[in-house]
CSV table of C-alpha atoms and ligand atoms in Angstrom, one decimal:
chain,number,residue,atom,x,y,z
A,1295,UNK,CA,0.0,0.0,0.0
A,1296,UNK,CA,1.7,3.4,-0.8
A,1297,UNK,CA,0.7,6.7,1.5
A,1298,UNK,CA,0.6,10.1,0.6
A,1299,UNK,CA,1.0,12.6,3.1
A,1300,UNK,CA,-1.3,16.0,2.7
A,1301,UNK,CA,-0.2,19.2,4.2
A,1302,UNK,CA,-2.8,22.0,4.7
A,1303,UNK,CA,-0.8,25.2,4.7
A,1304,UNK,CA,-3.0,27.7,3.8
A,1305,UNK,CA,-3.8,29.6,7.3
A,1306,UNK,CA,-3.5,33.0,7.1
A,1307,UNK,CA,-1.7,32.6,11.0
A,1308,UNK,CA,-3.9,34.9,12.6
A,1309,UNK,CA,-3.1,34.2,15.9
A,1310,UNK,CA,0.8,34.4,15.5
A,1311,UNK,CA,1.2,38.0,13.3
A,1312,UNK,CA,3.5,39.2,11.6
A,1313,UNK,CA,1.8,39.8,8.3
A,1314,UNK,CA,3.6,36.9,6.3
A,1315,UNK,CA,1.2,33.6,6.0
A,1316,UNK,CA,2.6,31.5,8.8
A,1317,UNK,CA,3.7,28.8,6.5
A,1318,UNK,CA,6.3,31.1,5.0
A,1319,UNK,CA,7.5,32.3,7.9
A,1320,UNK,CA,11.5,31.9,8.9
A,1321,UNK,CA,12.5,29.4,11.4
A,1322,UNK,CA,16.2,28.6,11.1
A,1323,UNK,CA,16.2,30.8,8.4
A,1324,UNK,CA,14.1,28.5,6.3
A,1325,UNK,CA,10.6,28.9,5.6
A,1326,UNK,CA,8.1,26.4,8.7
A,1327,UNK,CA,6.6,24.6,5.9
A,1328,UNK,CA,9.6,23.2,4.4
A,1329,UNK,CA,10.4,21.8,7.7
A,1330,UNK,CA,7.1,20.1,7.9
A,1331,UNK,CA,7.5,18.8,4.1
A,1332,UNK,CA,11.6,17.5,4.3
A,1333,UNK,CA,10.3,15.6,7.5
A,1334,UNK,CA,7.9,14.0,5.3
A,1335,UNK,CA,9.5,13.0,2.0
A,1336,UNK,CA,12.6,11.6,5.0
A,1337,UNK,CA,10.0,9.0,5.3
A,1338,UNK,CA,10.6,5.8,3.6
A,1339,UNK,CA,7.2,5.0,4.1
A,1340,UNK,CA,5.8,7.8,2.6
A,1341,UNK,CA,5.9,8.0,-1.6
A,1342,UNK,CA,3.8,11.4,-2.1
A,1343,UNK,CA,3.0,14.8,-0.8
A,1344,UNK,CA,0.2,17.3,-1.9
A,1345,UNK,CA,0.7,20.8,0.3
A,1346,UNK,CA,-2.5,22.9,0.3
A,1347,UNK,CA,-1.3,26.5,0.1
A,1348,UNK,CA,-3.3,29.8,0.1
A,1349,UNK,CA,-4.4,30.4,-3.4
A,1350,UNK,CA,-2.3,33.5,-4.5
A,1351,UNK,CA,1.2,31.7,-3.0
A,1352,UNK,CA,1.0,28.5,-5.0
A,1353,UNK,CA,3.4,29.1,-7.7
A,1354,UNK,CA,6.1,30.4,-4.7
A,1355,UNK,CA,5.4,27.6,-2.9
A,1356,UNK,CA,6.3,25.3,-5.5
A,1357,UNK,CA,9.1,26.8,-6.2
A,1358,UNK,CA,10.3,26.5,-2.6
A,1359,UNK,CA,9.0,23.0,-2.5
A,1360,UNK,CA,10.1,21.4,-5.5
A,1361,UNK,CA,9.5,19.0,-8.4
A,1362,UNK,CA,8.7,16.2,-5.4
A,1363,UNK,CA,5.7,18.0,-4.1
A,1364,UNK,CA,2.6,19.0,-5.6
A,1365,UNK,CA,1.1,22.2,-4.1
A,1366,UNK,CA,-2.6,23.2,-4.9
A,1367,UNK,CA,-4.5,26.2,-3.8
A,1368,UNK,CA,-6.5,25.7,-0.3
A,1369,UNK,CA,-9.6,26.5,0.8
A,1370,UNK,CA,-11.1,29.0,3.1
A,1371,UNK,CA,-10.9,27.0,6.1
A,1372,UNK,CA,-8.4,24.1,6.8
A,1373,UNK,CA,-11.0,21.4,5.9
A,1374,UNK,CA,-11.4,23.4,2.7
A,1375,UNK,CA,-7.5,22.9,2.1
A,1376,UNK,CA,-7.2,19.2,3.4
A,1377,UNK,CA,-10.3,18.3,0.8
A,1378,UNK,CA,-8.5,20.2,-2.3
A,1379,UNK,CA,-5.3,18.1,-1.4
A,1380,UNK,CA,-7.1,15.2,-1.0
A,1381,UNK,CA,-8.2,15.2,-4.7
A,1382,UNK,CA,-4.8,15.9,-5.5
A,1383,UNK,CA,-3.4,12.3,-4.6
A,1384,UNK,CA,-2.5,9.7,-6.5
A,1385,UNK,CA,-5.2,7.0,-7.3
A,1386,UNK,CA,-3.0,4.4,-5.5
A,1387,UNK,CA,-2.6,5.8,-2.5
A,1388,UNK,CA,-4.3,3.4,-0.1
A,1389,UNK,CA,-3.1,5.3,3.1
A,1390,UNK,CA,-3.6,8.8,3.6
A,1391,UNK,CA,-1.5,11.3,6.5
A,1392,UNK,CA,-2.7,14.3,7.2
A,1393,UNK,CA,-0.1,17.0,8.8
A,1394,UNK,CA,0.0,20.7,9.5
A,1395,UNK,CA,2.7,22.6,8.2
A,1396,UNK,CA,2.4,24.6,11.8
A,1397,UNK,CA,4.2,21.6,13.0
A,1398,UNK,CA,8.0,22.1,11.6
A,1399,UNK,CA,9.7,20.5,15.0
A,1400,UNK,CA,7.8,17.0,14.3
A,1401,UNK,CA,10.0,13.8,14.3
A,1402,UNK,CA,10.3,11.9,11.5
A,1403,UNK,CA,10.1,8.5,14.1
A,1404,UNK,CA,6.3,10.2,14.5
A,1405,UNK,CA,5.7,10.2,11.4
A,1406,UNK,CA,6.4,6.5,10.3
A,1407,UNK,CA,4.8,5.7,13.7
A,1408,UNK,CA,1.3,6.5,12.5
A,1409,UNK,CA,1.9,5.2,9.2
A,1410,UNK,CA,2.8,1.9,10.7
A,1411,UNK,CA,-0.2,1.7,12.9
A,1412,UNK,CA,-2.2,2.5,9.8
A,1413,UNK,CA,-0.8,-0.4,7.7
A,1414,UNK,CA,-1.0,-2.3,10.8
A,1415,UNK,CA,-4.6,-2.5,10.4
A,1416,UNK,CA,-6.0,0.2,12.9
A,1417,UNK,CA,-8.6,2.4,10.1
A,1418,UNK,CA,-7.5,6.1,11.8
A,1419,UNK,CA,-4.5,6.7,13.9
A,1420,UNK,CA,-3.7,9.9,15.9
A,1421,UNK,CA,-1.0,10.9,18.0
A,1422,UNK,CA,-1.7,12.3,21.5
A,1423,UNK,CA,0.0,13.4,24.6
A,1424,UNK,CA,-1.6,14.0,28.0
A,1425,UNK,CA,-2.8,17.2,28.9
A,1426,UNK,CA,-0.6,19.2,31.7
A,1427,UNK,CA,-3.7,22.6,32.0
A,1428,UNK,CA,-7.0,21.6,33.6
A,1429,UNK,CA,-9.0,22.0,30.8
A,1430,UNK,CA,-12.9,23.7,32.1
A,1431,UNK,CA,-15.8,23.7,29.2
A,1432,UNK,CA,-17.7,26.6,29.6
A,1433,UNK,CA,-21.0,28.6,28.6
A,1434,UNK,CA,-21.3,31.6,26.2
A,1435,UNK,CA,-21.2,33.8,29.1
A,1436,UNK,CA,-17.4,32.3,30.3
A,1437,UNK,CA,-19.1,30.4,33.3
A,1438,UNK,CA,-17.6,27.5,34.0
A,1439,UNK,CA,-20.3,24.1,33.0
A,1440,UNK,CA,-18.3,21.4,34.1
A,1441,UNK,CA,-14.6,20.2,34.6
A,1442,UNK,CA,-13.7,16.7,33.0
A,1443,UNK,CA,-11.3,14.8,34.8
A,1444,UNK,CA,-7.6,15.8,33.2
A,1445,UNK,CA,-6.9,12.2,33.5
A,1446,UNK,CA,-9.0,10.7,30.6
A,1447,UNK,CA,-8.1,14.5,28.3
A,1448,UNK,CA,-5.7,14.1,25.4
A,1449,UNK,CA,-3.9,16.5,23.5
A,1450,UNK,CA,-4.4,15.8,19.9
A,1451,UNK,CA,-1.2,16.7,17.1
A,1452,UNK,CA,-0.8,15.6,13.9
A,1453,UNK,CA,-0.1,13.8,11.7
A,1454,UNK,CA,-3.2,11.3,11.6
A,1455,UNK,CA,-3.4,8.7,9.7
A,1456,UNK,CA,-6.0,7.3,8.0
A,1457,UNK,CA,-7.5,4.6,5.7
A,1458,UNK,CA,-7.8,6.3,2.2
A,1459,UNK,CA,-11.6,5.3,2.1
A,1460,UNK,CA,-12.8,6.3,5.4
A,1461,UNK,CA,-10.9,9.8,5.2
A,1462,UNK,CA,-12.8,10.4,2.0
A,1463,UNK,CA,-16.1,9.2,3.7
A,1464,UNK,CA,-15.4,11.5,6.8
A,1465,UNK,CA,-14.9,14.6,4.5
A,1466,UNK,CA,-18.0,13.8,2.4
A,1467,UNK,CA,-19.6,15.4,6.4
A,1468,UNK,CA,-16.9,18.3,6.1
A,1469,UNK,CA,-19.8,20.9,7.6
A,1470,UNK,CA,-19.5,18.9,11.1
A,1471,UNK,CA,-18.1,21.6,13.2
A,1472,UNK,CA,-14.8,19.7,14.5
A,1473,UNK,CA,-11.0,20.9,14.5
A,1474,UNK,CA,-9.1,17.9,13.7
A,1475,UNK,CA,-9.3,15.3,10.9
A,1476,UNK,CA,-10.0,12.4,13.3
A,1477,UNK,CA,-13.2,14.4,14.4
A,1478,UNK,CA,-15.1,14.0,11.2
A,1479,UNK,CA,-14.0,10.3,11.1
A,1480,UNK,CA,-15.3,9.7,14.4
A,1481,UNK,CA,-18.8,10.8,13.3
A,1482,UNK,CA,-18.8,7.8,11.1
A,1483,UNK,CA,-18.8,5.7,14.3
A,1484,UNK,CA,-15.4,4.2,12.7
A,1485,UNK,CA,-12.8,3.9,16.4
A,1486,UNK,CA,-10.2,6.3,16.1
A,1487,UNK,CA,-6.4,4.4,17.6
A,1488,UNK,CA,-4.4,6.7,19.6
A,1489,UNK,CA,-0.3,6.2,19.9
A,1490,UNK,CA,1.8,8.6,22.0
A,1491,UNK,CA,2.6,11.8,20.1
A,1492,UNK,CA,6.2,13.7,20.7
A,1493,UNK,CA,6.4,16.8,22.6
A,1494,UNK,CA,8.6,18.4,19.9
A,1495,UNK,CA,5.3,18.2,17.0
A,1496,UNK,CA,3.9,21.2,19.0
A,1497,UNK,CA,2.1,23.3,16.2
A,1498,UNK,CA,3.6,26.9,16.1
A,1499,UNK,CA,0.6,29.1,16.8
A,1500,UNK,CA,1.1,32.0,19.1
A,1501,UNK,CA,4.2,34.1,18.9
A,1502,UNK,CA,6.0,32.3,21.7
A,1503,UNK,CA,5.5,28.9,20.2
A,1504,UNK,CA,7.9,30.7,17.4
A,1505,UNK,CA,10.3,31.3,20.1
A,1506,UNK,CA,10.1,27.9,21.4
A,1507,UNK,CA,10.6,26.2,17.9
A,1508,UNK,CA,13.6,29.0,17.2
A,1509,UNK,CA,15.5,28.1,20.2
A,1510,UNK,CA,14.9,24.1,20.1
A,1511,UNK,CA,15.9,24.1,16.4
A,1512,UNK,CA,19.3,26.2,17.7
A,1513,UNK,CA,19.8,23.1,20.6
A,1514,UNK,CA,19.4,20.4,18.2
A,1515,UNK,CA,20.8,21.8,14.9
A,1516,UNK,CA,24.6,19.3,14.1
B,2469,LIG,N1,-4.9,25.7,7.3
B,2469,LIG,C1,-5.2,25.6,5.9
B,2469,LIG,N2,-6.2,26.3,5.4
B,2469,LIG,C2,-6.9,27.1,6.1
B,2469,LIG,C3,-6.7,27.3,7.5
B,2469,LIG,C4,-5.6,26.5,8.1
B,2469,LIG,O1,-4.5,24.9,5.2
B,2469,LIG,N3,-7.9,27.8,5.6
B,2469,LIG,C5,-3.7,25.0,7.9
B,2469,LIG,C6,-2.7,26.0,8.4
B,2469,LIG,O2,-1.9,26.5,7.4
B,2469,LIG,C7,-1.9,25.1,9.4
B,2469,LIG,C8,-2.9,24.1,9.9
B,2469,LIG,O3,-4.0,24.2,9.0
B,2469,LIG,O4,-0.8,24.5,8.8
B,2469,LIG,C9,-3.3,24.3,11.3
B,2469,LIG,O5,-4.1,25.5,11.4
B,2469,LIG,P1,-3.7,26.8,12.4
B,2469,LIG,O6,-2.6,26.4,13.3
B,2469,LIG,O7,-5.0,27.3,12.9
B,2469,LIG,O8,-3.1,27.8,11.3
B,2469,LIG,P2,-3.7,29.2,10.8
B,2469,LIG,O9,-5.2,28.9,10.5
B,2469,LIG,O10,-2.9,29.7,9.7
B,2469,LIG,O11,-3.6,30.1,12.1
B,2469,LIG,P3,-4.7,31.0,12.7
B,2469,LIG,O12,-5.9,30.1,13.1
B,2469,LIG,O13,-4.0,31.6,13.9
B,2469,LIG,O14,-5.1,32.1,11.7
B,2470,LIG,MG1,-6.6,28.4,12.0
């Protein structure tokens, strides 16, 4: 079974500034989604990438990327991007990742994990740490409804895997109001497998999380 690795990348990065879209912007001098993308194409396991990036950036992009990667233009919200790159693929791509180029620090060890657990058998695979803030759900007012106990929370990253039919299924319900790719899968009643994720897959999304990913590139870089 081959497996082709989308990367929505067309945020605007709202929440981190700066004016450049977030993809393009520098860490280690090199622009965060390349980071994402070399991570990927290291992987043995993975024989094809299709970056979703915003509309009036694809040619750059492509440039930046290379012959290896196909780039199409995204959507208006990330499920808009991940569809578009999911009918970029290759026909016989059986397994399909899905990974946000907001996560430049994730190890390539990650990576093949959830494609292993895919070709394993397991339909949709995510990776998840536990979650270290009390997490509260809340009214439209801020008051506080109920506290679920942190012990049973998960952080979710990416990338998640997925089955190439049941990913297409899931986005055929792409209005379901969920923020991860394993959300709309879940609505098919099909069980989502979770393995541990890696701190270092952290998605860059506020201006320290830049800081963070600067200085840990710095530690590790030969
Ligand atoms: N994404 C996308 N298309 C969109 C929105 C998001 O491809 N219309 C991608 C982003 O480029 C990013 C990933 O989805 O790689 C995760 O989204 P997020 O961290 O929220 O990035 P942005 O939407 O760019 O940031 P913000 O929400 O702060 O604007
Ligand atoms: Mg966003």
């Amino acid at each position: 079974t081959r497996v082709g690795a989308l990367v929505p990348a067309a945020g605007r990065g709202e929440r981190l500034g700066g004016g450049t879209p977030k993809a393009l912007r520098p860490l280690g001098g090199r622009p965060m989604l390349l980071h994402a993308v070399e991570t990927l194409l290291s992987s043995t396991l993975v024989s094809q990438v299709v970056v979703a990036a915003p509309p009036t950036l694809v040619e750059v992009v492509g440039q930046i990327l290379g012959p290896r990667v196909r780039v199409v233009p995204g959507g208006a919200e990330r499920v808009d991007s991940v569809r578009a790159a999911l009918e970029a693929l290759d026909d016989d791509i059986g397994v399909v990742l899905v990974h946000d180029a907001a996560r430049p620090l994730t190890p390539a060890k990650l990576v093949d994990a959830v494609a292993t657990t895919v070709l394993d058998g397991h339909p949709a695979v995510i990776p998840v740490l536990p979650v270290t803030d009390t997490v509260k759900e809340v009214d439209a007012d801020g008051r506080v409804v109920r506290t679920p106990p942190r012990d049973v929370l998960r952080a979710v990253q990416t990338p998640q895997g997925f089955r190439r039919d049941i990913l297409y299924m899931a986005y055929a319900n792409r209005d379901l109001p969920v923020t991860d790719d394993a959300g709309l899968v879940e609505a098919l009643g099909v069980p989502v497998t979770t393995i541990p994720g890696a701190e270092e897959a952290f998605k860059v999304t506020r201006p320290a999380d830049l800081v963070l990913a600067e200085a840990l590139l710095a530690q590790f870089a030969p």
